[in-house]
Amino acid sequence: MHRDDPELREFLSHRRHALLRSAYLMCGDTHAAEDLVQTTLIKVVMARRGRRRIDHLDAYARRTLVNTFIASQRRFWHRERPHGELPDAPVTGADADLGLAVRAALQRLAPRQRAVLVLRFFEDQSVQATAELLGVAEGTVKSQTARGLEVLRAHLRDVVGDAVGEVVDEELTHMHGVNR
């Protein structure tokens, strides 16, 4: 990294945590999320080092994160899922259980649907911003959002019963301050 690039230096120190949170929601695993963020930041620094003009560093990093995640899901070896991992921290209570259930259901989504839901509900991006980040039409974002939420609701019916739609919407609002 160039020492004469204070904007990049500040970005790396202040935005890493936000990227890590989004990466964790996409990956569902702390170590994979850290690897994803590290790979993303390397790509951002290399693009900047190559004298490439990046007008919106945050948007470029988010798009790089999502693209790197989706590309990693295409790899054959990534299809294996380990079982029996302990959570990073003990969790108690009904709200915590529901949060874990939502996160587990999120991991069952296709990578692009998961990326759309993370960008829309956890990063609070608009349909237009999400479409630009993913390089797709706004209609695609809307349909992926609708399908992804339907899959989430289907996976959560066993956990919370028939009121699952209200509970999913409540959980998204409560956990992340998003009003949808």
PDB file of N, CA, C and O in Angstrom, residues 75-151:
ATOM      1  N   ARG A  75     -16.751 -23.111  -6.541  1.00  0.00           N
ATOM      2  CA  ARG A  75     -15.684 -24.103  -6.459  1.00  0.00           C
ATOM      3  C   ARG A  75     -16.239 -25.425  -5.961  1.00  0.00           C
ATOM      4  O   ARG A  75     -17.024 -25.479  -5.023  1.00  0.00           O
ATOM      5  N   PHE A  76     -15.783 -26.505  -6.564  1.00  0.00           N
ATOM      6  CA  PHE A  76     -16.279 -27.842  -6.226  1.00  0.00           C
ATOM      7  C   PHE A  76     -16.018 -28.198  -4.769  1.00  0.00           C
ATOM      8  O   PHE A  76     -16.885 -28.713  -4.088  1.00  0.00           O
ATOM      9  N   TRP A  77     -14.820 -27.910  -4.264  1.00  0.00           N
ATOM     10  CA  TRP A  77     -14.461 -28.313  -2.907  1.00  0.00           C
ATOM     11  C   TRP A  77     -15.304 -27.596  -1.864  1.00  0.00           C
ATOM     12  O   TRP A  77     -15.420 -28.037  -0.743  1.00  0.00           O
ATOM     13  N   HIS A  78     -15.893 -26.494  -2.223  1.00  0.00           N
ATOM     14  CA  HIS A  78     -16.657 -25.713  -1.264  1.00  0.00           C
ATOM     15  C   HIS A  78     -18.032 -26.311  -0.993  1.00  0.00           C
ATOM     16  O   HIS A  78     -18.743 -25.893  -0.094  1.00  0.00           O
ATOM     17  N   ARG A  79     -18.421 -27.309  -1.755  1.00  0.00           N
ATOM     18  CA  ARG A  79     -19.742 -27.905  -1.580  1.00  0.00           C
ATOM     19  C   ARG A  79     -19.833 -28.751  -0.322  1.00  0.00           C
ATOM     20  O   ARG A  79     -20.912 -29.049   0.152  1.00  0.00           O
ATOM     21  N   GLU A  80     -18.705 -29.169   0.222  1.00  0.00           N
ATOM     22  CA  GLU A  80     -18.720 -29.938   1.461  1.00  0.00           C
ATOM     23  C   GLU A  80     -18.926 -28.992   2.629  1.00  0.00           C
ATOM     24  O   GLU A  80     -18.336 -27.926   2.690  1.00  0.00           O
ATOM     25  N   ARG A  81     -19.779 -29.397   3.547  1.00  0.00           N
ATOM     26  CA  ARG A  81     -20.081 -28.573   4.720  1.00  0.00           C
ATOM     27  C   ARG A  81     -19.725 -29.351   5.986  1.00  0.00           C
ATOM     28  O   ARG A  81     -20.258 -30.429   6.211  1.00  0.00           O
ATOM     29  N   PRO A  82     -18.840 -28.804   6.813  1.00  0.00           N
ATOM     30  CA  PRO A  82     -18.539 -29.481   8.073  1.00  0.00           C
ATOM     31  C   PRO A  82     -19.729 -29.394   9.019  1.00  0.00           C
ATOM     32  O   PRO A  82     -20.522 -28.456   8.956  1.00  0.00           O
ATOM     33  N   HIS A  83     -19.852 -30.363   9.892  1.00  0.00           N
ATOM     34  CA  HIS A  83     -20.944 -30.390  10.867  1.00  0.00           C
ATOM     35  C   HIS A  83     -20.364 -30.471  12.262  1.00  0.00           C
ATOM     36  O   HIS A  83     -19.228 -30.875  12.471  1.00  0.00           O
ATOM     37  N   GLY A  84     -21.162 -30.112  13.221  1.00  0.00           N
ATOM     38  CA  GLY A  84     -20.767 -30.250  14.608  1.00  0.00           C
ATOM     39  C   GLY A  84     -19.887 -29.138  15.126  1.00  0.00           C
ATOM     40  O   GLY A  84     -19.217 -29.312  16.144  1.00  0.00           O
ATOM     41  N   GLU A  85     -19.895 -27.974  14.496  1.00  0.00           N
ATOM     42  CA  GLU A  85     -19.084 -26.864  14.991  1.00  0.00           C
ATOM     43  C   GLU A  85     -19.808 -26.183  16.139  1.00  0.00           C
ATOM     44  O   GLU A  85     -21.030 -26.041  16.132  1.00  0.00           O
ATOM     45  N   LEU A  86     -19.032 -25.753  17.123  1.00  0.00           N
ATOM     46  CA  LEU A  86     -19.589 -25.019  18.240  1.00  0.00           C
ATOM     47  C   LEU A  86     -19.731 -23.550  17.856  1.00  0.00           C
ATOM     48  O   LEU A  86     -18.916 -23.025  17.104  1.00  0.00           O
ATOM     49  N   PRO A  87     -20.748 -22.865  18.381  1.00  0.00           N
ATOM     50  CA  PRO A  87     -20.870 -21.430  18.097  1.00  0.00           C
ATOM     51  C   PRO A  87     -19.720 -20.667  18.747  1.00  0.00           C
ATOM     52  O   PRO A  87     -19.105 -21.143  19.716  1.00  0.00           O
ATOM     53  N   ASP A  88     -19.430 -19.463  18.225  1.00  0.00           N
ATOM     54  CA  ASP A  88     -18.347 -18.647  18.766  1.00  0.00           C
ATOM     55  C   ASP A  88     -18.620 -18.194  20.194  1.00  0.00           C
ATOM     56  O   ASP A  88     -17.713 -18.033  20.989  1.00  0.00           O
ATOM     57  N   ALA A  89     -19.885 -17.966  20.521  1.00  0.00           N
ATOM     58  CA  ALA A  89     -20.240 -17.507  21.856  1.00  0.00           C
ATOM     59  C   ALA A  89     -21.513 -18.222  22.296  1.00  0.00           C
ATOM     60  O   ALA A  89     -22.363 -18.539  21.465  1.00  0.00           O
ATOM     61  N   PRO A  90     -21.679 -18.459  23.578  1.00  0.00           N
ATOM     62  CA  PRO A  90     -22.910 -19.103  24.033  1.00  0.00           C
ATOM     63  C   PRO A  90     -24.108 -18.204  23.761  1.00  0.00           C
ATOM     64  O   PRO A  90     -24.031 -16.991  23.863  1.00  0.00           O
ATOM     65  N   VAL A  91     -25.210 -18.833  23.413  1.00  0.00           N
ATOM     66  CA  VAL A  91     -26.411 -18.105  23.078  1.00  0.00           C
ATOM     67  C   VAL A  91     -27.544 -18.633  23.947  1.00  0.00           C
ATOM     68  O   VAL A  91     -27.684 -19.836  24.120  1.00  0.00           O
ATOM     69  N   THR A  92     -28.342 -17.720  24.484  1.00  0.00           N
ATOM     70  CA  THR A  92     -29.467 -18.142  25.304  1.00  0.00           C
ATOM     71  C   THR A  92     -30.692 -17.320  24.955  1.00  0.00           C
ATOM     72  O   THR A  92     -30.585 -16.238  24.399  1.00  0.00           O
ATOM     73  N   GLY A  93     -31.855 -17.851  25.265  1.00  0.00           N
ATOM     74  CA  GLY A  93     -33.099 -17.113  25.090  1.00  0.00           C
ATOM     75  C   GLY A  93     -33.744 -17.345  23.744  1.00  0.00           C
ATOM     76  O   GLY A  93     -33.111 -17.787  22.789  1.00  0.00           O
ATOM     77  N   ALA A  94     -35.041 -17.028  23.672  1.00  0.00           N
ATOM     78  CA  ALA A  94     -35.816 -17.249  22.454  1.00  0.00           C
ATOM     79  C   ALA A  94     -35.340 -16.364  21.312  1.00  0.00           C
ATOM     80  O   ALA A  94     -35.263 -16.797  20.167  1.00  0.00           O
ATOM     81  N   ASP A  95     -35.018 -15.078  21.591  1.00  0.00           N
ATOM     82  CA  ASP A  95     -34.556 -14.178  20.543  1.00  0.00           C
ATOM     83  C   ASP A  95     -33.250 -14.661  19.935  1.00  0.00           C
ATOM     84  O   ASP A  95     -33.048 -14.607  18.731  1.00  0.00           O
ATOM     85  N   ALA A  96     -32.345 -15.137  20.792  1.00  0.00           N
ATOM     86  CA  ALA A  96     -31.065 -15.639  20.307  1.00  0.00           C
ATOM     87  C   ALA A  96     -31.276 -16.892  19.466  1.00  0.00           C
ATOM     88  O   ALA A  96     -30.639 -17.062  18.420  1.00  0.00           O
ATOM     89  N   ASP A  97     -32.189 -17.766  19.911  1.00  0.00           N
ATOM     90  CA  ASP A  97     -32.479 -18.983  19.149  1.00  0.00           C
ATOM     91  C   ASP A  97     -33.054 -18.639  17.789  1.00  0.00           C
ATOM     92  O   ASP A  97     -32.703 -19.255  16.781  1.00  0.00           O
ATOM     93  N   LEU A  98     -33.942 -17.659  17.754  1.00  0.00           N
ATOM     94  CA  LEU A  98     -34.521 -17.242  16.479  1.00  0.00           C
ATOM     95  C   LEU A  98     -33.461 -16.629  15.578  1.00  0.00           C
ATOM     96  O   LEU A  98     -33.426 -16.902  14.381  1.00  0.00           O
ATOM     97  N   GLY A  99     -32.577 -15.828  16.169  1.00  0.00           N
ATOM     98  CA  GLY A  99     -31.483 -15.249  15.382  1.00  0.00           C
ATOM     99  C   GLY A  99     -30.607 -16.325  14.767  1.00  0.00           C
ATOM    100  O   GLY A  99     -30.214 -16.246  13.602  1.00  0.00           O
ATOM    101  N   LEU A 100     -30.294 -17.348  15.553  1.00  0.00           N
ATOM    102  CA  LEU A 100     -29.501 -18.470  15.037  1.00  0.00           C
ATOM    103  C   LEU A 100     -30.253 -19.212  13.940  1.00  0.00           C
ATOM    104  O   LEU A 100     -29.665 -19.616  12.933  1.00  0.00           O
ATOM    105  N   ALA A 101     -31.567 -19.373  14.122  1.00  0.00           N
ATOM    106  CA  ALA A 101     -32.376 -20.056  13.108  1.00  0.00           C
ATOM    107  C   ALA A 101     -32.408 -19.256  11.811  1.00  0.00           C
ATOM    108  O   ALA A 101     -32.310 -19.822  10.718  1.00  0.00           O
ATOM    109  N   VAL A 102     -32.523 -17.940  11.922  1.00  0.00           N
ATOM    110  CA  VAL A 102     -32.519 -17.085  10.720  1.00  0.00           C
ATOM    111  C   VAL A 102     -31.173 -17.193  10.017  1.00  0.00           C
ATOM    112  O   VAL A 102     -31.106 -17.341   8.795  1.00  0.00           O
ATOM    113  N   ARG A 103     -30.093 -17.152  10.779  1.00  0.00           N
ATOM    114  CA  ARG A 103     -28.759 -17.254  10.167  1.00  0.00           C
ATOM    115  C   ARG A 103     -28.542 -18.629   9.525  1.00  0.00           C
ATOM    116  O   ARG A 103     -27.953 -18.733   8.457  1.00  0.00           O
ATOM    117  N   ALA A 104     -29.030 -19.675  10.173  1.00  0.00           N
ATOM    118  CA  ALA A 104     -28.902 -21.021   9.597  1.00  0.00           C
ATOM    119  C   ALA A 104     -29.721 -21.127   8.316  1.00  0.00           C
ATOM    120  O   ALA A 104     -29.271 -21.706   7.322  1.00  0.00           O
ATOM    121  N   ALA A 105     -30.923 -20.552   8.327  1.00  0.00           N
ATOM    122  CA  ALA A 105     -31.763 -20.573   7.115  1.00  0.00           C
ATOM    123  C   ALA A 105     -31.115 -19.750   6.010  1.00  0.00           C
ATOM    124  O   ALA A 105     -31.181 -20.114   4.834  1.00  0.00           O
ATOM    125  N   LEU A 106     -30.463 -18.665   6.377  1.00  0.00           N
ATOM    126  CA  LEU A 106     -29.770 -17.826   5.392  1.00  0.00           C
ATOM    127  C   LEU A 106     -28.683 -18.622   4.677  1.00  0.00           C
ATOM    128  O   LEU A 106     -28.470 -18.459   3.475  1.00  0.00           O
ATOM    129  N   GLN A 107     -28.043 -19.529   5.380  1.00  0.00           N
ATOM    130  CA  GLN A 107     -26.982 -20.337   4.781  1.00  0.00           C
ATOM    131  C   GLN A 107     -27.519 -21.347   3.774  1.00  0.00           C
ATOM    132  O   GLN A 107     -26.771 -21.874   2.957  1.00  0.00           O
ATOM    133  N   ARG A 108     -28.812 -21.625   3.799  1.00  0.00           N
ATOM    134  CA  ARG A 108     -29.412 -22.566   2.859  1.00  0.00           C
ATOM    135  C   ARG A 108     -29.764 -21.928   1.518  1.00  0.00           C
ATOM    136  O   ARG A 108     -30.149 -22.624   0.584  1.00  0.00           O
ATOM    137  N   LEU A 109     -29.664 -20.620   1.441  1.00  0.00           N
ATOM    138  CA  LEU A 109     -29.990 -19.916   0.197  1.00  0.00           C
ATOM    139  C   LEU A 109     -28.865 -20.069  -0.820  1.00  0.00           C
ATOM    140  O   LEU A 109     -27.703 -20.267  -0.457  1.00  0.00           O
ATOM    141  N   ALA A 110     -29.219 -19.907  -2.075  1.00  0.00           N
ATOM    142  CA  ALA A 110     -28.203 -19.864  -3.132  1.00  0.00           C
ATOM    143  C   ALA A 110     -27.322 -18.629  -2.890  1.00  0.00           C
ATOM    144  O   ALA A 110     -27.797 -17.633  -2.339  1.00  0.00           O
ATOM    145  N   PRO A 111     -26.065 -18.672  -3.292  1.00  0.00           N
ATOM    146  CA  PRO A 111     -25.155 -17.558  -3.005  1.00  0.00           C
ATOM    147  C   PRO A 111     -25.670 -16.186  -3.468  1.00  0.00           C
ATOM    148  O   PRO A 111     -25.562 -15.212  -2.737  1.00  0.00           O
ATOM    149  N   ARG A 112     -26.244 -16.092  -4.650  1.00  0.00           N
ATOM    150  CA  ARG A 112     -26.713 -14.794  -5.131  1.00  0.00           C
ATOM    151  C   ARG A 112     -27.917 -14.314  -4.318  1.00  0.00           C
ATOM    152  O   ARG A 112     -28.006 -13.140  -3.982  1.00  0.00           O
ATOM    153  N   GLN A 113     -28.831 -15.214  -3.975  1.00  0.00           N
ATOM    154  CA  GLN A 113     -29.973 -14.819  -3.133  1.00  0.00           C
ATOM    155  C   GLN A 113     -29.483 -14.352  -1.767  1.00  0.00           C
ATOM    156  O   GLN A 113     -29.963 -13.360  -1.231  1.00  0.00           O
ATOM    157  N   ARG A 114     -28.528 -15.067  -1.219  1.00  0.00           N
ATOM    158  CA  ARG A 114     -27.969 -14.694   0.078  1.00  0.00           C
ATOM    159  C   ARG A 114     -27.311 -13.320  -0.008  1.00  0.00           C
ATOM    160  O   ARG A 114     -27.510 -12.474   0.870  1.00  0.00           O
ATOM    161  N   ALA A 115     -26.554 -13.089  -1.074  1.00  0.00           N
ATOM    162  CA  ALA A 115     -25.905 -11.788  -1.249  1.00  0.00           C
ATOM    163  C   ALA A 115     -26.944 -10.674  -1.357  1.00  0.00           C
ATOM    164  O   ALA A 115     -26.784  -9.602  -0.763  1.00  0.00           O
ATOM    165  N   VAL A 116     -28.020 -10.911  -2.104  1.00  0.00           N
ATOM    166  CA  VAL A 116     -29.076  -9.904  -2.251  1.00  0.00           C
ATOM    167  C   VAL A 116     -29.703  -9.596  -0.893  1.00  0.00           C
ATOM    168  O   VAL A 116     -29.878  -8.427  -0.535  1.00  0.00           O
ATOM    169  N   LEU A 117     -30.042 -10.616  -0.114  1.00  0.00           N
ATOM    170  CA  LEU A 117     -30.670 -10.380   1.183  1.00  0.00           C
ATOM    171  C   LEU A 117     -29.723  -9.690   2.161  1.00  0.00           C
ATOM    172  O   LEU A 117     -30.142  -8.808   2.916  1.00  0.00           O
ATOM    173  N   VAL A 118     -28.462 -10.060   2.142  1.00  0.00           N
ATOM    174  CA  VAL A 118     -27.494  -9.406   3.021  1.00  0.00           C
ATOM    175  C   VAL A 118     -27.367  -7.933   2.651  1.00  0.00           C
ATOM    176  O   VAL A 118     -27.401  -7.049   3.515  1.00  0.00           O
ATOM    177  N   LEU A 119     -27.245  -7.650   1.353  1.00  0.00           N
ATOM    178  CA  LEU A 119     -27.121  -6.256   0.927  1.00  0.00           C
ATOM    179  C   LEU A 119     -28.389  -5.461   1.229  1.00  0.00           C
ATOM    180  O   LEU A 119     -28.325  -4.336   1.718  1.00  0.00           O
ATOM    181  N   ARG A 120     -29.550  -6.039   0.960  1.00  0.00           N
ATOM    182  CA  ARG A 120     -30.815  -5.317   1.145  1.00  0.00           C
ATOM    183  C   ARG A 120     -31.162  -5.126   2.620  1.00  0.00           C
ATOM    184  O   ARG A 120     -31.506  -4.025   3.032  1.00  0.00           O
ATOM    185  N   PHE A 121     -31.085  -6.176   3.428  1.00  0.00           N
ATOM    186  CA  PHE A 121     -31.599  -6.109   4.785  1.00  0.00           C
ATOM    187  C   PHE A 121     -30.546  -5.891   5.855  1.00  0.00           C
ATOM    188  O   PHE A 121     -30.838  -5.317   6.888  1.00  0.00           O
ATOM    189  N   PHE A 122     -29.333  -6.364   5.643  1.00  0.00           N
ATOM    190  CA  PHE A 122     -28.319  -6.231   6.671  1.00  0.00           C
ATOM    191  C   PHE A 122     -27.408  -5.039   6.424  1.00  0.00           C
ATOM    192  O   PHE A 122     -26.859  -4.479   7.343  1.00  0.00           O
ATOM    193  N   GLU A 123     -27.224  -4.651   5.163  1.00  0.00           N
ATOM    194  CA  GLU A 123     -26.449  -3.453   4.845  1.00  0.00           C
ATOM    195  C   GLU A 123     -27.347  -2.286   4.489  1.00  0.00           C
ATOM    196  O   GLU A 123     -26.865  -1.209   4.200  1.00  0.00           O
ATOM    197  N   ASP A 124     -28.657  -2.521   4.464  1.00  0.00           N
ATOM    198  CA  ASP A 124     -29.659  -1.485   4.226  1.00  0.00           C
ATOM    199  C   ASP A 124     -29.440  -0.770   2.885  1.00  0.00           C
ATOM    200  O   ASP A 124     -29.570   0.447   2.794  1.00  0.00           O
ATOM    201  N   GLN A 125     -29.111  -1.540   1.871  1.00  0.00           N
ATOM    202  CA  GLN A 125     -28.938  -0.977   0.527  1.00  0.00           C
ATOM    203  C   GLN A 125     -30.288  -0.934  -0.183  1.00  0.00           C
ATOM    204  O   GLN A 125     -31.126  -1.805   0.003  1.00  0.00           O
ATOM    205  N   SER A 126     -30.475   0.059  -1.022  1.00  0.00           N
ATOM    206  CA  SER A 126     -31.703   0.158  -1.809  1.00  0.00           C
ATOM    207  C   SER A 126     -31.675  -0.888  -2.924  1.00  0.00           C
ATOM    208  O   SER A 126     -30.629  -1.491  -3.203  1.00  0.00           O
ATOM    209  N   VAL A 127     -32.813  -1.067  -3.572  1.00  0.00           N
ATOM    210  CA  VAL A 127     -32.882  -1.985  -4.707  1.00  0.00           C
ATOM    211  C   VAL A 127     -31.908  -1.525  -5.787  1.00  0.00           C
ATOM    212  O   VAL A 127     -31.155  -2.324  -6.350  1.00  0.00           O
ATOM    213  N   GLN A 128     -31.903  -0.236  -6.058  1.00  0.00           N
ATOM    214  CA  GLN A 128     -31.027   0.316  -7.096  1.00  0.00           C
ATOM    215  C   GLN A 128     -29.554   0.102  -6.748  1.00  0.00           C
ATOM    216  O   GLN A 128     -28.770  -0.339  -7.590  1.00  0.00           O
ATOM    217  N   ALA A 129     -29.174   0.400  -5.506  1.00  0.00           N
ATOM    218  CA  ALA A 129     -27.771   0.231  -5.098  1.00  0.00           C
ATOM    219  C   ALA A 129     -27.353  -1.238  -5.153  1.00  0.00           C
ATOM    220  O   ALA A 129     -26.247  -1.560  -5.586  1.00  0.00           O
ATOM    221  N   THR A 130     -28.249  -2.123  -4.724  1.00  0.00           N
ATOM    222  CA  THR A 130     -27.952  -3.552  -4.769  1.00  0.00           C
ATOM    223  C   THR A 130     -27.781  -4.018  -6.210  1.00  0.00           C
ATOM    224  O   THR A 130     -26.860  -4.775  -6.520  1.00  0.00           O
ATOM    225  N   ALA A 131     -28.647  -3.551  -7.090  1.00  0.00           N
ATOM    226  CA  ALA A 131     -28.551  -3.917  -8.508  1.00  0.00           C
ATOM    227  C   ALA A 131     -27.220  -3.444  -9.093  1.00  0.00           C
ATOM    228  O   ALA A 131     -26.562  -4.178  -9.835  1.00  0.00           O
ATOM    229  N   GLU A 132     -26.821  -2.234  -8.756  1.00  0.00           N
ATOM    230  CA  GLU A 132     -25.542  -1.706  -9.255  1.00  0.00           C
ATOM    231  C   GLU A 132     -24.371  -2.515  -8.714  1.00  0.00           C
ATOM    232  O   GLU A 132     -23.434  -2.825  -9.450  1.00  0.00           O
ATOM    233  N   LEU A 133     -24.417  -2.845  -7.424  1.00  0.00           N
ATOM    234  CA  LEU A 133     -23.322  -3.620  -6.823  1.00  0.00           C
ATOM    235  C   LEU A 133     -23.175  -4.995  -7.463  1.00  0.00           C
ATOM    236  O   LEU A 133     -22.070  -5.480  -7.659  1.00  0.00           O
ATOM    237  N   LEU A 134     -24.312  -5.623  -7.774  1.00  0.00           N
ATOM    238  CA  LEU A 134     -24.274  -6.971  -8.340  1.00  0.00           C
ATOM    239  C   LEU A 134     -24.199  -6.974  -9.861  1.00  0.00           C
ATOM    240  O   LEU A 134     -23.998  -8.023 -10.467  1.00  0.00           O
ATOM    241  N   GLY A 135     -24.410  -5.818 -10.468  1.00  0.00           N
ATOM    242  CA  GLY A 135     -24.371  -5.749 -11.924  1.00  0.00           C
ATOM    243  C   GLY A 135     -25.562  -6.438 -12.581  1.00  0.00           C
ATOM    244  O   GLY A 135     -25.414  -7.073 -13.623  1.00  0.00           O
ATOM    245  N   VAL A 136     -26.736  -6.315 -11.947  1.00  0.00           N
ATOM    246  CA  VAL A 136     -27.953  -6.927 -12.473  1.00  0.00           C
ATOM    247  C   VAL A 136     -29.058  -5.881 -12.527  1.00  0.00           C
ATOM    248  O   VAL A 136     -28.915  -4.777 -12.000  1.00  0.00           O
ATOM    249  N   ALA A 137     -30.170  -6.230 -13.157  1.00  0.00           N
ATOM    250  CA  ALA A 137     -31.308  -5.328 -13.242  1.00  0.00           C
ATOM    251  C   ALA A 137     -32.019  -5.237 -11.894  1.00  0.00           C
ATOM    252  O   ALA A 137     -31.963  -6.174 -11.089  1.00  0.00           O
ATOM    253  N   GLU A 138     -32.722  -4.130 -11.668  1.00  0.00           N
ATOM    254  CA  GLU A 138     -33.474  -3.957 -10.428  1.00  0.00           C
ATOM    255  C   GLU A 138     -34.540  -5.041 -10.276  1.00  0.00           C
ATOM    256  O   GLU A 138     -34.802  -5.505  -9.164  1.00  0.00           O
ATOM    257  N   GLY A 139     -35.143  -5.458 -11.374  1.00  0.00           N
ATOM    258  CA  GLY A 139     -36.139  -6.528 -11.324  1.00  0.00           C
ATOM    259  C   GLY A 139     -35.544  -7.833 -10.818  1.00  0.00           C
ATOM    260  O   GLY A 139     -36.217  -8.595 -10.115  1.00  0.00           O
ATOM    261  N   THR A 140     -34.296  -8.091 -11.164  1.00  0.00           N
ATOM    262  CA  THR A 140     -33.618  -9.291 -10.680  1.00  0.00           C
ATOM    263  C   THR A 140     -33.434  -9.220  -9.173  1.00  0.00           C
ATOM    264  O   THR A 140     -33.636 -10.213  -8.463  1.00  0.00           O
ATOM    265  N   VAL A 141     -33.061  -8.042  -8.670  1.00  0.00           N
ATOM    266  CA  VAL A 141     -32.907  -7.872  -7.225  1.00  0.00           C
ATOM    267  C   VAL A 141     -34.246  -8.108  -6.534  1.00  0.00           C
ATOM    268  O   VAL A 141     -34.324  -8.809  -5.522  1.00  0.00           O
ATOM    269  N   LYS A 142     -35.314  -7.554  -7.086  1.00  0.00           N
ATOM    270  CA  LYS A 142     -36.640  -7.719  -6.477  1.00  0.00           C
ATOM    271  C   LYS A 142     -37.063  -9.185  -6.476  1.00  0.00           C
ATOM    272  O   LYS A 142     -37.573  -9.697  -5.476  1.00  0.00           O
ATOM    273  N   SER A 143     -36.854  -9.880  -7.592  1.00  0.00           N
ATOM    274  CA  SER A 143     -37.269 -11.285  -7.653  1.00  0.00           C
ATOM    275  C   SER A 143     -36.394 -12.158  -6.752  1.00  0.00           C
ATOM    276  O   SER A 143     -36.895 -13.065  -6.078  1.00  0.00           O
ATOM    277  N   GLN A 144     -35.081 -11.881  -6.689  1.00  0.00           N
ATOM    278  CA  GLN A 144     -34.190 -12.645  -5.811  1.00  0.00           C
ATOM    279  C   GLN A 144     -34.543 -12.388  -4.345  1.00  0.00           C
ATOM    280  O   GLN A 144     -34.478 -13.299  -3.513  1.00  0.00           O
ATOM    281  N   THR A 145     -34.939 -11.149  -4.024  1.00  0.00           N
ATOM    282  CA  THR A 145     -35.366 -10.829  -2.668  1.00  0.00           C
ATOM    283  C   THR A 145     -36.624 -11.610  -2.305  1.00  0.00           C
ATOM    284  O   THR A 145     -36.695 -12.239  -1.247  1.00  0.00           O
ATOM    285  N   ALA A 146     -37.612 -11.577  -3.190  1.00  0.00           N
ATOM    286  CA  ALA A 146     -38.871 -12.284  -2.926  1.00  0.00           C
ATOM    287  C   ALA A 146     -38.642 -13.784  -2.779  1.00  0.00           C
ATOM    288  O   ALA A 146     -39.141 -14.414  -1.834  1.00  0.00           O
ATOM    289  N   ARG A 147     -37.872 -14.360  -3.681  1.00  0.00           N
ATOM    290  CA  ARG A 147     -37.601 -15.802  -3.615  1.00  0.00           C
ATOM    291  C   ARG A 147     -36.785 -16.163  -2.386  1.00  0.00           C
ATOM    292  O   ARG A 147     -37.035 -17.178  -1.731  1.00  0.00           O
ATOM    293  N   GLY A 148     -35.793 -15.348  -2.083  1.00  0.00           N
ATOM    294  CA  GLY A 148     -34.963 -15.609  -0.909  1.00  0.00           C
ATOM    295  C   GLY A 148     -35.758 -15.547   0.381  1.00  0.00           C
ATOM    296  O   GLY A 148     -35.598 -16.396   1.258  1.00  0.00           O
ATOM    297  N   LEU A 149     -36.638 -14.546   0.508  1.00  0.00           N
ATOM    298  CA  LEU A 149     -37.471 -14.448   1.709  1.00  0.00           C
ATOM    299  C   LEU A 149     -38.430 -15.620   1.804  1.00  0.00           C
ATOM    300  O   LEU A 149     -38.697 -16.127   2.896  1.00  0.00           O
ATOM    301  N   GLU A 150     -38.937 -16.086   0.665  1.00  0.00           N
ATOM    302  CA  GLU A 150     -39.841 -17.238   0.679  1.00  0.00           C
ATOM    303  C   GLU A 150     -39.094 -18.495   1.147  1.00  0.00           C
ATOM    304  O   GLU A 150     -39.624 -19.283   1.927  1.00  0.00           O
ATOM    305  N   VAL A 151     -37.859 -18.668   0.696  1.00  0.00           N
ATOM    306  CA  VAL A 151     -37.061 -19.819   1.142  1.00  0.00           C
ATOM    307  C   VAL A 151     -36.775 -19.705   2.639  1.00  0.00           C
ATOM    308  O   VAL A 151     -36.872 -20.695   3.374  1.00  0.00           O
TER     309      VAL A 151
END
